[in-house]
Coordinates of C-alpha atoms in Angstrom, one line a residue:
X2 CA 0.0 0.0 0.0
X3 CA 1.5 3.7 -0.4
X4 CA 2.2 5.2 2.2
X5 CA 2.6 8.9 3.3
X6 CA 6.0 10.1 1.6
X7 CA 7.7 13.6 1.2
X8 CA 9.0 15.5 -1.9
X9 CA 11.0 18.1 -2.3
X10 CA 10.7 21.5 -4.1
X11 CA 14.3 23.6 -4.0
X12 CA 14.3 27.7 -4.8
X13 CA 17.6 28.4 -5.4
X14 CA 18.7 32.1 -5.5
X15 CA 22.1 33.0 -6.5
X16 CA 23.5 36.7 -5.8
X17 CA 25.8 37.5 -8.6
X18 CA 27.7 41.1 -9.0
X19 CA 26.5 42.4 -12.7
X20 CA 27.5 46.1 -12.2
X21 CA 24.9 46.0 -9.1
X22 CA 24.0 43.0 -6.9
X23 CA 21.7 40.7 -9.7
X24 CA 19.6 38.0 -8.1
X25 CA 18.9 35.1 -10.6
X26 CA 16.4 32.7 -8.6
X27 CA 16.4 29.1 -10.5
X28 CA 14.0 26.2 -8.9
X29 CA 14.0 22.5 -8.9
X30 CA 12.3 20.1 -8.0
X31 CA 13.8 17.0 -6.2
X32 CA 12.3 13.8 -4.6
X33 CA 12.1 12.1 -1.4
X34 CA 9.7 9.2 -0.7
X35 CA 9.2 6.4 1.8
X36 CA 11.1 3.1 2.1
X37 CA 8.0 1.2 1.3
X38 CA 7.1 3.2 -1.6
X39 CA 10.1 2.8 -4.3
X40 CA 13.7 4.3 -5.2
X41 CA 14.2 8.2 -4.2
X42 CA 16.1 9.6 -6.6
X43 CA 17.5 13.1 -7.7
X44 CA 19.2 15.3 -4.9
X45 CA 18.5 12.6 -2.0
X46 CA 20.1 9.2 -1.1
X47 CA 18.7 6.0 -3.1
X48 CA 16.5 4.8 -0.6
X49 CA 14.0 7.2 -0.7
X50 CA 15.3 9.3 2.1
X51 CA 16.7 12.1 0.1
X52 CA 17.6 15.6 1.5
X53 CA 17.5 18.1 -1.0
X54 CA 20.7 19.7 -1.4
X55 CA 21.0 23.7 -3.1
X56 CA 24.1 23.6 -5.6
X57 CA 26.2 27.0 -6.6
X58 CA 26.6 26.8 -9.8
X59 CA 28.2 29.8 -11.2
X60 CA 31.4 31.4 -13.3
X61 CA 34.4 29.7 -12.6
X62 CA 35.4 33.0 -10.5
X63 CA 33.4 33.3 -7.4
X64 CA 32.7 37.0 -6.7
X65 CA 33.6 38.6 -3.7
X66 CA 31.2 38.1 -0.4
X67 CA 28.7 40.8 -0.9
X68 CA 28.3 42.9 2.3
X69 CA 25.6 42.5 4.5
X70 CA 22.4 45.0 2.9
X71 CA 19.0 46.1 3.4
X72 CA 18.1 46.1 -0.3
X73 CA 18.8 43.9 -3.3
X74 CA 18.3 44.4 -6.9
X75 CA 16.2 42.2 -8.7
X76 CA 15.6 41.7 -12.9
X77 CA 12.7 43.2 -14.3
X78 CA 11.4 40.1 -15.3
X79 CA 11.0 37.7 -12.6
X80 CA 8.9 34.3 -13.5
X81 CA 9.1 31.1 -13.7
X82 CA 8.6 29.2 -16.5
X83 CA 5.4 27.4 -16.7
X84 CA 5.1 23.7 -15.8
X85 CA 3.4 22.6 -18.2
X86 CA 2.6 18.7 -17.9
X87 CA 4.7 17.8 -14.8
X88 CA 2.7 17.3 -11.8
X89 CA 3.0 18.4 -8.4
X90 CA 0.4 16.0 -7.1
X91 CA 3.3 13.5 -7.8
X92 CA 5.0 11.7 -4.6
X93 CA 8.2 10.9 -6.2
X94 CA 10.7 12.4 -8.9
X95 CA 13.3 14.9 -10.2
X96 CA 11.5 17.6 -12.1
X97 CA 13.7 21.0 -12.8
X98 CA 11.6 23.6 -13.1
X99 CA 13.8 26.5 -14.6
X100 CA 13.3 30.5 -13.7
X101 CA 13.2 32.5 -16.5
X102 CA 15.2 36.2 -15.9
X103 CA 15.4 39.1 -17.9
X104 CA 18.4 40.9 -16.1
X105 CA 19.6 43.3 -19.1
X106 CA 17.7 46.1 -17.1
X107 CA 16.9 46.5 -13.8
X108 CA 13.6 47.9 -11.9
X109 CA 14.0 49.6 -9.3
X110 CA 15.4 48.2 -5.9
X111 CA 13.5 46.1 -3.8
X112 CA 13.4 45.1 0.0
X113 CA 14.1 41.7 1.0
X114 CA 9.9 42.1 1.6
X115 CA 9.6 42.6 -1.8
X116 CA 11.9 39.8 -3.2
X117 CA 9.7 37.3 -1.3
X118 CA 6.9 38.4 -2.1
X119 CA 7.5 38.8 -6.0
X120 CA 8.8 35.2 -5.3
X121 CA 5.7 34.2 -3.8
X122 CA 3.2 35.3 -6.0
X123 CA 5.4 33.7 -9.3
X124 CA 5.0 30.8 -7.5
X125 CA 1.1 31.1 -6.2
X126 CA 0.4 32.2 -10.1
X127 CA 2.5 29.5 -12.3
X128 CA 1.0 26.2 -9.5
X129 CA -2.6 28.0 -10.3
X130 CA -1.9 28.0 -13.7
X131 CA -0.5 24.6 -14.6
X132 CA -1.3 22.6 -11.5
X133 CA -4.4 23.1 -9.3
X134 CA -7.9 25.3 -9.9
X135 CA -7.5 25.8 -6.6
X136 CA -6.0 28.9 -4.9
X137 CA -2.9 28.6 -4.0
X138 CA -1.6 30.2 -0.8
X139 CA 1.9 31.2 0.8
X140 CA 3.0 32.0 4.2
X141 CA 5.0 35.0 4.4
X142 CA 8.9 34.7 3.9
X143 CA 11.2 36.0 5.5
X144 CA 14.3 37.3 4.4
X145 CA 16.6 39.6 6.8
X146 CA 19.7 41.5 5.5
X147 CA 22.3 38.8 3.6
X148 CA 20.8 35.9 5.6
X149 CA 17.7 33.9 5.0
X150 CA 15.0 33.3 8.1
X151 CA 15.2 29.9 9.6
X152 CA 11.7 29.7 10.3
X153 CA 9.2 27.0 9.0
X154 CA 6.6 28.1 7.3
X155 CA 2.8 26.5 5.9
X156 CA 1.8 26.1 2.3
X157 CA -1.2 24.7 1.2
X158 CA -1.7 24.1 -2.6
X159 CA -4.8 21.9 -3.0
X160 CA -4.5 19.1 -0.3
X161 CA -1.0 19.1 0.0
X162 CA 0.5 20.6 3.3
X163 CA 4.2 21.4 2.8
X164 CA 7.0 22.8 4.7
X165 CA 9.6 25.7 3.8
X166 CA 12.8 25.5 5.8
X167 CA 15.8 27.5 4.3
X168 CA 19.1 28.0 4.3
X169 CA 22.3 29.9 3.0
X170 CA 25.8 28.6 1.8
X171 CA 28.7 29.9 2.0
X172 CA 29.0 30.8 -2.2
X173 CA 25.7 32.9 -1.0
X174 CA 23.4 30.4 -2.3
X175 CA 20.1 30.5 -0.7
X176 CA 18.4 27.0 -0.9
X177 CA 14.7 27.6 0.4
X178 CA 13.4 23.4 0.4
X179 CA 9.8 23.0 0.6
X180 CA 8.9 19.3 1.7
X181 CA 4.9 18.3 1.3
X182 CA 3.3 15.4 2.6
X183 CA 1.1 13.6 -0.5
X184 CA -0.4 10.2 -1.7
X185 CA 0.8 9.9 -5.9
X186 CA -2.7 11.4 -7.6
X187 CA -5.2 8.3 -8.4
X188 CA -5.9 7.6 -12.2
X189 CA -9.2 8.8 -13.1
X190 CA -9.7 6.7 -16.1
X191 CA -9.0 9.1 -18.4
X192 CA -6.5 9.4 -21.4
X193 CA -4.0 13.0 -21.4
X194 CA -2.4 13.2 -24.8
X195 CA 1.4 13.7 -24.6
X196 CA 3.5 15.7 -27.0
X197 CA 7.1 14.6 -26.9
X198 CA 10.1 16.3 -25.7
X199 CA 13.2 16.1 -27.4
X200 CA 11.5 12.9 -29.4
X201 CA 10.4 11.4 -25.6
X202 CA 7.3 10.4 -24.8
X203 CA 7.0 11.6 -20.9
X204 CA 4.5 9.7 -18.3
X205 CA 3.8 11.8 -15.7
X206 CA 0.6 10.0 -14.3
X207 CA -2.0 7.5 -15.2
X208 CA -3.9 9.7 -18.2
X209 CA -0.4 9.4 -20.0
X210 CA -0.3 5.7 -19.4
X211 CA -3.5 5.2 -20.7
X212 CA -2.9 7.5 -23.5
X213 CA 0.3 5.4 -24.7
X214 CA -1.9 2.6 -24.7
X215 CA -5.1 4.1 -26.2
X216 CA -2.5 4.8 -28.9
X217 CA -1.5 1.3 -29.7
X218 CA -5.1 0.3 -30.3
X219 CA -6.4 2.4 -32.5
X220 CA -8.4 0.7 -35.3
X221 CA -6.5 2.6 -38.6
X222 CA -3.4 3.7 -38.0
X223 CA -2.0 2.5 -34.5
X224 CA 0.9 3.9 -32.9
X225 CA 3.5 1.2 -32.0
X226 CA 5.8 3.4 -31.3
X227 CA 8.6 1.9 -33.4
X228 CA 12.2 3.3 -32.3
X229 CA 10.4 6.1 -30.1
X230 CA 11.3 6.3 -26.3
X231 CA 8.3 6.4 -23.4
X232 CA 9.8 7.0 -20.3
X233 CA 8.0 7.2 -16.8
X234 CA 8.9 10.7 -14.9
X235 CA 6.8 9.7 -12.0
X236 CA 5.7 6.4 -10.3
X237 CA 1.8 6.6 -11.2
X238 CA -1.2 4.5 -9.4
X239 CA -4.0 3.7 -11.7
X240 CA -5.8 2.8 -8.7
X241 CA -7.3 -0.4 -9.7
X242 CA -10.3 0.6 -11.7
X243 CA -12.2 -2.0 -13.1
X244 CA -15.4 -2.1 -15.4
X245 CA -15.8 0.5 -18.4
X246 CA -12.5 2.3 -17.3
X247 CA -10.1 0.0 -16.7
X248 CA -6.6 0.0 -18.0
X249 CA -6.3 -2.2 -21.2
X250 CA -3.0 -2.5 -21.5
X251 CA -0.5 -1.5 -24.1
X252 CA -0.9 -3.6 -26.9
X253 CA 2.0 -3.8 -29.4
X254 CA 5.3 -1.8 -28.5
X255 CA 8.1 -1.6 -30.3
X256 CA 9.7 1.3 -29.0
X257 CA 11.9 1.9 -25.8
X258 CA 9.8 1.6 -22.2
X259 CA 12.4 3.5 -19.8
X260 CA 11.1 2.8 -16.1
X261 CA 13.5 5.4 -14.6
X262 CA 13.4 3.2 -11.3
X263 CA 9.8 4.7 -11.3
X264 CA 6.6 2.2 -9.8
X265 CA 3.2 1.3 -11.0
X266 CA 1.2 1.2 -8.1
X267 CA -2.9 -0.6 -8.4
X268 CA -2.4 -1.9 -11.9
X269 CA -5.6 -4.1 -12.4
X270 CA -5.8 -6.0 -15.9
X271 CA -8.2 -8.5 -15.9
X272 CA -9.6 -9.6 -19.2
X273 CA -11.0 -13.3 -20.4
X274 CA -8.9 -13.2 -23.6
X275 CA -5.4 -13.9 -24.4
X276 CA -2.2 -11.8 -24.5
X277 CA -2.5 -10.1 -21.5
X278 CA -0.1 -7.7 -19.7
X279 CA 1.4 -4.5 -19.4
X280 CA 2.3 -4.8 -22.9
X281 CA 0.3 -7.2 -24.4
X282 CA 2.8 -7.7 -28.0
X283 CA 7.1 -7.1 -27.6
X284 CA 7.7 -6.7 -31.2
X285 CA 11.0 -5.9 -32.8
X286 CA 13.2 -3.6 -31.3
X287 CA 10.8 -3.8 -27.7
X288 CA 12.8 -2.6 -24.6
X289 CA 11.6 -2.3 -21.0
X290 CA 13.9 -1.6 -18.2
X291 CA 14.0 -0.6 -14.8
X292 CA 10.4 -0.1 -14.1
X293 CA 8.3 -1.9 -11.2
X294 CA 4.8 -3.2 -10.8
X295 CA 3.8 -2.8 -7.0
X296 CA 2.3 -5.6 -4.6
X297 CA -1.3 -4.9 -4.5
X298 CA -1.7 -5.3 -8.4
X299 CA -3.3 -8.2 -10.5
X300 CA -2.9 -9.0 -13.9
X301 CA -5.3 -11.9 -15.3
X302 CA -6.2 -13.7 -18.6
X303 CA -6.7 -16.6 -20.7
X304 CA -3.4 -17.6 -22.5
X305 CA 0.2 -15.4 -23.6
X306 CA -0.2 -13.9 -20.1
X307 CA 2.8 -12.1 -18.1
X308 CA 2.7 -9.1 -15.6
X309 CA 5.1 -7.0 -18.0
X310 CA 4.7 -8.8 -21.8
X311 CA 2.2 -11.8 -23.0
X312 CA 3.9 -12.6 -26.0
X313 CA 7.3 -11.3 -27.8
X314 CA 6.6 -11.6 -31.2
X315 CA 7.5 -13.9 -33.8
X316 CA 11.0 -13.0 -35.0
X317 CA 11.2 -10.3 -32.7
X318 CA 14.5 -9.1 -31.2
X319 CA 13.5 -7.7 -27.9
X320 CA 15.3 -7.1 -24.0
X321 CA 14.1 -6.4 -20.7
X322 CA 16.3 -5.5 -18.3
X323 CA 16.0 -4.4 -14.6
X324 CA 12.1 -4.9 -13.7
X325 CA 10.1 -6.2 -11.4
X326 CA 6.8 -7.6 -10.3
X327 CA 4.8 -8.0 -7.1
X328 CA 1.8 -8.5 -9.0
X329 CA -0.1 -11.7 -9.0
X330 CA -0.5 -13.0 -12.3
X331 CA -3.5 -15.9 -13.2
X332 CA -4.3 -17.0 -16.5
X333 CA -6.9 -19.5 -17.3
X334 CA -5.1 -20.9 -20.3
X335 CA -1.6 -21.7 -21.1
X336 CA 1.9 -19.9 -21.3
X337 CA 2.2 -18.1 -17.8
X338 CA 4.9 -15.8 -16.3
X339 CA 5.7 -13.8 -13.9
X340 CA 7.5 -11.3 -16.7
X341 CA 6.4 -13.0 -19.9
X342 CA 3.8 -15.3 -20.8
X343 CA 5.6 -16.3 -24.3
X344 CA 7.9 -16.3 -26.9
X345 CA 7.0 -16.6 -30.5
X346 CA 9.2 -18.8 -33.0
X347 CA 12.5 -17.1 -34.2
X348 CA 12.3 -14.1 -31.7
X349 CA 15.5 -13.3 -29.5
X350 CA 14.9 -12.3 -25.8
X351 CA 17.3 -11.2 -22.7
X352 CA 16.0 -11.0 -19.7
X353 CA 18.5 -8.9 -17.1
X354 CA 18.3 -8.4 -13.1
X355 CA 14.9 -8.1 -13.3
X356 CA 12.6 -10.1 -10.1
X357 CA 9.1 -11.9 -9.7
X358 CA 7.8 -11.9 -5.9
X359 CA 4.1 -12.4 -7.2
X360 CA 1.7 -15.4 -7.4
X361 CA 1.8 -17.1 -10.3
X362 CA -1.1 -19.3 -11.8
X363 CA -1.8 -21.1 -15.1
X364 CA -4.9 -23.2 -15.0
X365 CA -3.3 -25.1 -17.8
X366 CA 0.3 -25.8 -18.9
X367 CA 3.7 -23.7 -19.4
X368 CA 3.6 -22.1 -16.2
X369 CA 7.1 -20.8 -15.0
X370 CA 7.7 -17.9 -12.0
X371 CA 9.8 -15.6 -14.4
X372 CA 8.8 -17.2 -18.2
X373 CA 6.0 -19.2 -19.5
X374 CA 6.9 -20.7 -22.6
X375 CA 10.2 -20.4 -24.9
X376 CA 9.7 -21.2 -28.5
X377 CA 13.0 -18.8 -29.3
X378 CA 15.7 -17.9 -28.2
X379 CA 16.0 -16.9 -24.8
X380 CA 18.6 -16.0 -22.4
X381 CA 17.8 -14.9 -18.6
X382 CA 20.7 -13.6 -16.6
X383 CA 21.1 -12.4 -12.5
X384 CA 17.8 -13.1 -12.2
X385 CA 15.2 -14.7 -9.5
X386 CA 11.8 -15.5 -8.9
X387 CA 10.4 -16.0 -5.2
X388 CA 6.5 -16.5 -5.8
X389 CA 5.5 -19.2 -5.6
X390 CA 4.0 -21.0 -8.6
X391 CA 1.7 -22.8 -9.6
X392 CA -0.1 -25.0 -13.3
X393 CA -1.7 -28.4 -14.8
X394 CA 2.0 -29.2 -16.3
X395 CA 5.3 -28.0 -17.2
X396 CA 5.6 -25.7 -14.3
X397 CA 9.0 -24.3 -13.5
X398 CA 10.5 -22.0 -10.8
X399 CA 12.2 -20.0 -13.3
X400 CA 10.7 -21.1 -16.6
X401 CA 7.3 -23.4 -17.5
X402 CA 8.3 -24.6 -20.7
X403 CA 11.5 -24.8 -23.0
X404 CA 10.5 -25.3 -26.4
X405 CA 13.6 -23.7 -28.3
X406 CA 17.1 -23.0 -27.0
X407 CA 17.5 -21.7 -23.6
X408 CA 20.0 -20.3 -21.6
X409 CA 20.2 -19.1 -17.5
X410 CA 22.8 -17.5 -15.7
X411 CA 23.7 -16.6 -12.1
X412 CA 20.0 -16.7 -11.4
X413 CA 17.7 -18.3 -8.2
X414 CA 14.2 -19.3 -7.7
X415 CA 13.3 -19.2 -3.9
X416 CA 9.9 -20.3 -4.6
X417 CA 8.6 -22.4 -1.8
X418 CA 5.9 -24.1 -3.5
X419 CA 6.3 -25.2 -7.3
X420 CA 3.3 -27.4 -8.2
X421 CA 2.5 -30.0 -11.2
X422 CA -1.5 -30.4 -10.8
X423 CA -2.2 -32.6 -13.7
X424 CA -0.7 -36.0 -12.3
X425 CA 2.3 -36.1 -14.2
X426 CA 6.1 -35.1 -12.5
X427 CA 6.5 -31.9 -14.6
X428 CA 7.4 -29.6 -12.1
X429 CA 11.0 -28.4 -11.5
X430 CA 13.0 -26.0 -9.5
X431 CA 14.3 -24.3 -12.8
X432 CA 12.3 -25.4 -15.6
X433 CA 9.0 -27.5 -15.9
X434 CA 10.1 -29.6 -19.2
X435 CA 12.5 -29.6 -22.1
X436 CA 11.3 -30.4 -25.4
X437 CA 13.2 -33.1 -27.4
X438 CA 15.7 -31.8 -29.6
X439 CA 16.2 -28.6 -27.1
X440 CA 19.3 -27.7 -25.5
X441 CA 18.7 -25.6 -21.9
X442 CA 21.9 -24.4 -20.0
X443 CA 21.9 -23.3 -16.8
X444 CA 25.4 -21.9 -15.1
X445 CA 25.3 -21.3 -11.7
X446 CA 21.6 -21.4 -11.0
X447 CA 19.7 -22.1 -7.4
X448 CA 16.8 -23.3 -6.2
X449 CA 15.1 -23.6 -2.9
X450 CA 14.7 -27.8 -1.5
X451 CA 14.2 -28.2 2.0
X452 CA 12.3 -31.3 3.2
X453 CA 8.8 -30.4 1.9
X454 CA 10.1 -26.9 1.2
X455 CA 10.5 -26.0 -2.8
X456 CA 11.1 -28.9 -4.9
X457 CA 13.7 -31.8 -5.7
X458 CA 14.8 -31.4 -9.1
X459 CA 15.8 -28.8 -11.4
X460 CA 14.0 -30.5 -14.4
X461 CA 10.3 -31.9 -13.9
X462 CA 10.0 -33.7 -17.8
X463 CA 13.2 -33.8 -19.7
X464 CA 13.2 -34.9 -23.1
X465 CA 15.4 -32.7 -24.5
X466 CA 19.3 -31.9 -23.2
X467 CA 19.8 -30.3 -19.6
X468 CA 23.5 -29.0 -19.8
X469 CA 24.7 -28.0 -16.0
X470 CA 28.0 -25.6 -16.0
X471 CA 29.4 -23.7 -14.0
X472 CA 29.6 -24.4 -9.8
X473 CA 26.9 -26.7 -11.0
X474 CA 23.1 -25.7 -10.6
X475 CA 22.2 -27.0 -7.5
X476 CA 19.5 -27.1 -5.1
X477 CA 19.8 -25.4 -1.7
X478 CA 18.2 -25.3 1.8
X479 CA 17.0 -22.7 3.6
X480 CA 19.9 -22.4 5.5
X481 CA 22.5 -22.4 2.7
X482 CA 20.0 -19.5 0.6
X483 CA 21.9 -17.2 3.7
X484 CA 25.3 -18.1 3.1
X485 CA 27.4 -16.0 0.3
X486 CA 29.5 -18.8 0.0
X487 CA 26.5 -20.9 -2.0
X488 CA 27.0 -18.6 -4.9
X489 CA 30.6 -19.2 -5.1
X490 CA 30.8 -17.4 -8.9
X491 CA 28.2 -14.9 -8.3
X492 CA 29.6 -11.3 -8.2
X493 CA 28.4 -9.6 -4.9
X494 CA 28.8 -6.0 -4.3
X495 CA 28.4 -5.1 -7.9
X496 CA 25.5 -6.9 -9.0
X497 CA 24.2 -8.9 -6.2
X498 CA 24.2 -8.8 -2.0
X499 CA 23.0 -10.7 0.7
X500 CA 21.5 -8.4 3.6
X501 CA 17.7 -9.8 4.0
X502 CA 19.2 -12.9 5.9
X503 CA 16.9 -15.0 3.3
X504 CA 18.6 -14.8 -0.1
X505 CA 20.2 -12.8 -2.6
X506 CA 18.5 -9.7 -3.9
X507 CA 19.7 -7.8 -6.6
X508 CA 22.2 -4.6 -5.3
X509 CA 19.8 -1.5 -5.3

C-alpha cells in the first residue's frame, strides 16, 4: 500500500555582481519518498530518504562576499517558466523547473519584503496555472539582511501541506526546500495526450499511461511506437479501476519503455482473452527496463499472459532489463509468467536483473515464476523469482516450458511451493520440461529444496538436453540461501548482495 511520503521543491537564488547585486532565482524540483514506496532519486540518497541539497553553480570566479544590505536588486522580469505537464500531485521524482530572468535592465530596488513576495506570488500564479484550480496560498517569507529566516513556514496548494525551511551557503546560495506530505494522484480513467520532448514520450501520471496505450489500439493507424522512447517521470497509481474504465494495456510496442526506477502502483488488468499484460505484444526492437509493478496489483487472462509482456513476437529481437513484479498473475489458459507469458518462433529475448515476488497461476500448462513458454531464443541472466507457482504441467521456478534454446545464468528461484496439478512429474525448481531436440543451459543457477520446502529437481520432464556448468546448478536449503558462499561465482557488491538474511536480492 503507499504510504505517506515527502518530496522536495528547492528555490535556489544565487547573488551574482553584474554592475549591481543581480539575483537570478532558479528552482528545482527534487524527490524524497518512503522506504516502502520505491527508489528516491534526484538530490537525496537512493533509498527514498533524500535531503534536497542547493548547488552553486556559477562562473568559474566566485565574486567577492557581498556585504551585509537592506536592499537587493532584482531583474525586471521575474517568472518562472510554466510547468506545463509535470505534476506536483506526484510523490516521487526529479522535475527541474527552470526561472526565466530578464536581467539586461533592472527595476527599481526592492526590499528583502519585496523579493519574497515577488517570489511568492510567481510561485502562487504559475501552480494555479498549470497545476491546481484551486487557490494557492503562501505563508510569508522572510528574508533579513544577507541571511535567509530559519523559520518553517505552511503552504497549502490543494490538499497538500508542505514545509519551507531554508538556508544559505557559504558561495551565497540561498536554498529555500519545501517538503509536502502527499499520496501519488489516483488515475481517473482518463487518457492525457502527450506531446514529446526532445522525441520522448513523458508519463507523468495514469492519463499518460493510458494514452500510450489508447495509442497502440487504434483501429487505422495504430501507434507502435517503433524506435520512439516512453519514459515514466513519476511512479503513477492507476488505482485499480475495473469495469468500463479499466486499463487495457499496451498492446503492441516496439519502442523503448524507460522505467526510470519509477513504480506502477494498483495496476488491475483482468480480461477473459489472451495476450494479457502491461504490454500485451514485444515486437521488434521492444525494450523495457527498470520499471516496477507494485504488490497490491493483479494481472489476469486466458493464455500469452505475463505481468510486464504476454507474447514477444515472432521473429522479434527484444530485452528487458532491470524490472520487477509483485503482482499476482493468473491465467486460465496456457503460457504463464511472472514477466512473460511467451515467446514466438524465431524471436531473440534477454531478460537482465529483473525479479518476480508475485503469485503465479496457469490453470493449464507452461507455467514458470519468471517465463512461460520459450519457442525462441531466450537468455535470462542475475535473475530470481520468489512466488510461488503454480499450473496443470510444465511448471517451473524460473521457466514453464522450453520449447527452443534456452540459456540461465547466475539466477535463483526461492519459490517455496512449485506445483504440477495434472498427475504427471513436470514440475522443476528451474524449468518445468524440455522439449526433445532442445538444448537448456543453466550456469550457476539455485533453487530452494528443503524437506517439503521448494522442490527436488531442477527439471520436472526432460526430453530434451539439460546442460549443468558452471559451480553446478544445484538445489539449496534454507539455510544455505543465507550463506554468500552458495553462490561461489556470483559477483556480490556489484550486481548482487546478501543483507535480507533470506537470499540474494539484486544490489539497489
Amino acid at each position: 500500500m503507499i504510504t505517506e511520503f515527502s518530496n522536495q521543491f528547492i528555490l535556489q537564488l544565487k547573488k551574482v555582481l553584474l554592475g549591481s547585486v543581480l539575483v537570478v532565482m532558479a528552482v528545482v524540483l527534487g524527490a524524497c519518498s518512503n522506504d516502502t514506496i520505491g527508489n528516491g532519486n534526484g538530490n537525496g540518497n537512493g533509498n527514498g530518504n533524500g535531503n534536497g541539497n542547493g548547488s552553486g553553480d556559477g562562473d568559474d570566479t566566485q565574486p567577492p562576499t557581498p556585504p551585509v544590505v537592506s536592499q537587493f536588486d532584482l531583474g525586471k522580469d521575474f517568472t518562472i517558466a510554466s510547468l506545463g505537464n509535470k505534476n506536483f500531485t506526484q510523490a516521487e521524482d526529479n522535475i527541474s523547473i527552470y526561472s526565466i530572468d530578464d536581467v539586461s535592465s533592472v527595476d527599481k530596488e526592492k526590499t528583502e519584503s519585496e523579493i519574497a513576495d515577488e517570489l511568492k506570488v510567481n510561485i502562487e500564479t504559475t501552480l494555479e496555472k498549470n497545476i491546481t484550480d484551486t487557490a494557492v496560498t503562501f505563508g510569508d517569507i522572510g528574508i533579513t539582511g544577507n541571511t535567509v529566516a530559519e523559520d518553517t513556514l505552511t503552504v497549502t496548494v490543494a490538499t497538500i501541506i508542505t514545509e519551507i525551511s531554508t538556508a544559505k551557503t557559504a558561495t551565497n546560495t540561498y536554498t529555500f526546500t519545501i517538503k509536502f506530505n502527499n499520496t501519488l494522484k489516483k488515475w481517473d480513467g482518463s487518457e492525457l495526450a502527450i506531446a514529446p520532448v526532445n522525441g520522448v514520450y513523458e508519463i507523468y501520471n495514469g492519463s499518460h499511461l493510458a494514452w500510450i496505450a489508447q495509442q497502440t489500439r487504434l483501429v487505422d493507424t495504430p501507434n507502435n511506437f517503433t524506435d520512439k522512447t516512453v519514459r515514466f517521470m513519476n511512479s503513477v497509481d492507476m488505482d485499480n479501476i475495473t469495469g468500463a474504465k479499466a486499463f487495457t494495456g499496451i498492446y503492441l510496442f516496439k519502442g523503448r519503455l524507460e522505467g526510470n526506477h519509477k513504480t506502477i502502483y494498483g495496476l488491475k488488468i483482468i480480461k477473459s482473452t489472451e495476450l494479457v499484460g502491461l504490454i500485451s505484444i514485444l515486437g521488434d526492437g521492444g525494450y523495457i527496463n527498470n520499471l516496477t509493478i507494485a504488490e497490491g496489483s493483479s494481472i489476469k487472462g486466458d493464455n500469452y499472459l505475463g505481468a510486464f509482456v504476454g507474447q514477444v513476437t515472432t521473429g522479434a529481437t527484444a530485452t528487458i532489463k532491470g524490472v520487477t513484479n509483485h503482482a499476482t498473475v493468473e491465467g486460465t489458459g496456457n503460457f504463464v509468467g511472472g514477466l512473460v507469458g511467451e515467446s514466438g518462433t524465431g524471436s531473440t529475448l534477454t531478460i537482465d536483473n529483473s525479479l518476480n515476488t508475485g503469485y503465479i497461476f496457469g490453470k493449464a500448462n507452461n507455467v514458470g515464476g519468471l517465463f512461460g513458454y520459450n519457442s525462441g531464443s531466450l537468455t535470462i541472466n542475475n535473475s530470481s523469482n520468489i512466488g510461488n507457482v503454480k499450473g496443470a504441467d510444465y511448471v517451473g521456478g524460473l521457466v514453464g516450458g522450453s520449447f527452443a534454446s534456452t540459456t540461465i545464468t547466475n539466477s535463483h528461484s526461492y519459490a517455496k511451493s512449485v506445483t504440477a496439478t495434472g498427475g504427471t512429474t513436470s514440475a522443476g525448481g528451474i524449468v518445468g520440461t524440455i522439449w526433445s531436440g532442445t538444448t537448456f543451459i543453466a550456469t550457476n543457477v539455485y533453487w530452494l529444496h528443503d524437506g517439503s520446502t521448494g522442490i527436488a529437481g531442477a527439471v520436472g520432464l526432460n526430453d530434451g538436453t539439460f546442460t549443468n556448468t558452471g559451480d553446478k546448478s544445484s538445489s539449496l536449503t534454507i539455510a544455505e540461501f543465507k550463506e554468500q558462499a552458495s553462490f561461489n561465482s556470483w559477483l556480490f557488491g556489484t550486481i548482487w548482495e546478501l543483507t535480507n538474511s533470506k537470499y540474494p536480492t539484486l544490489k539497489k
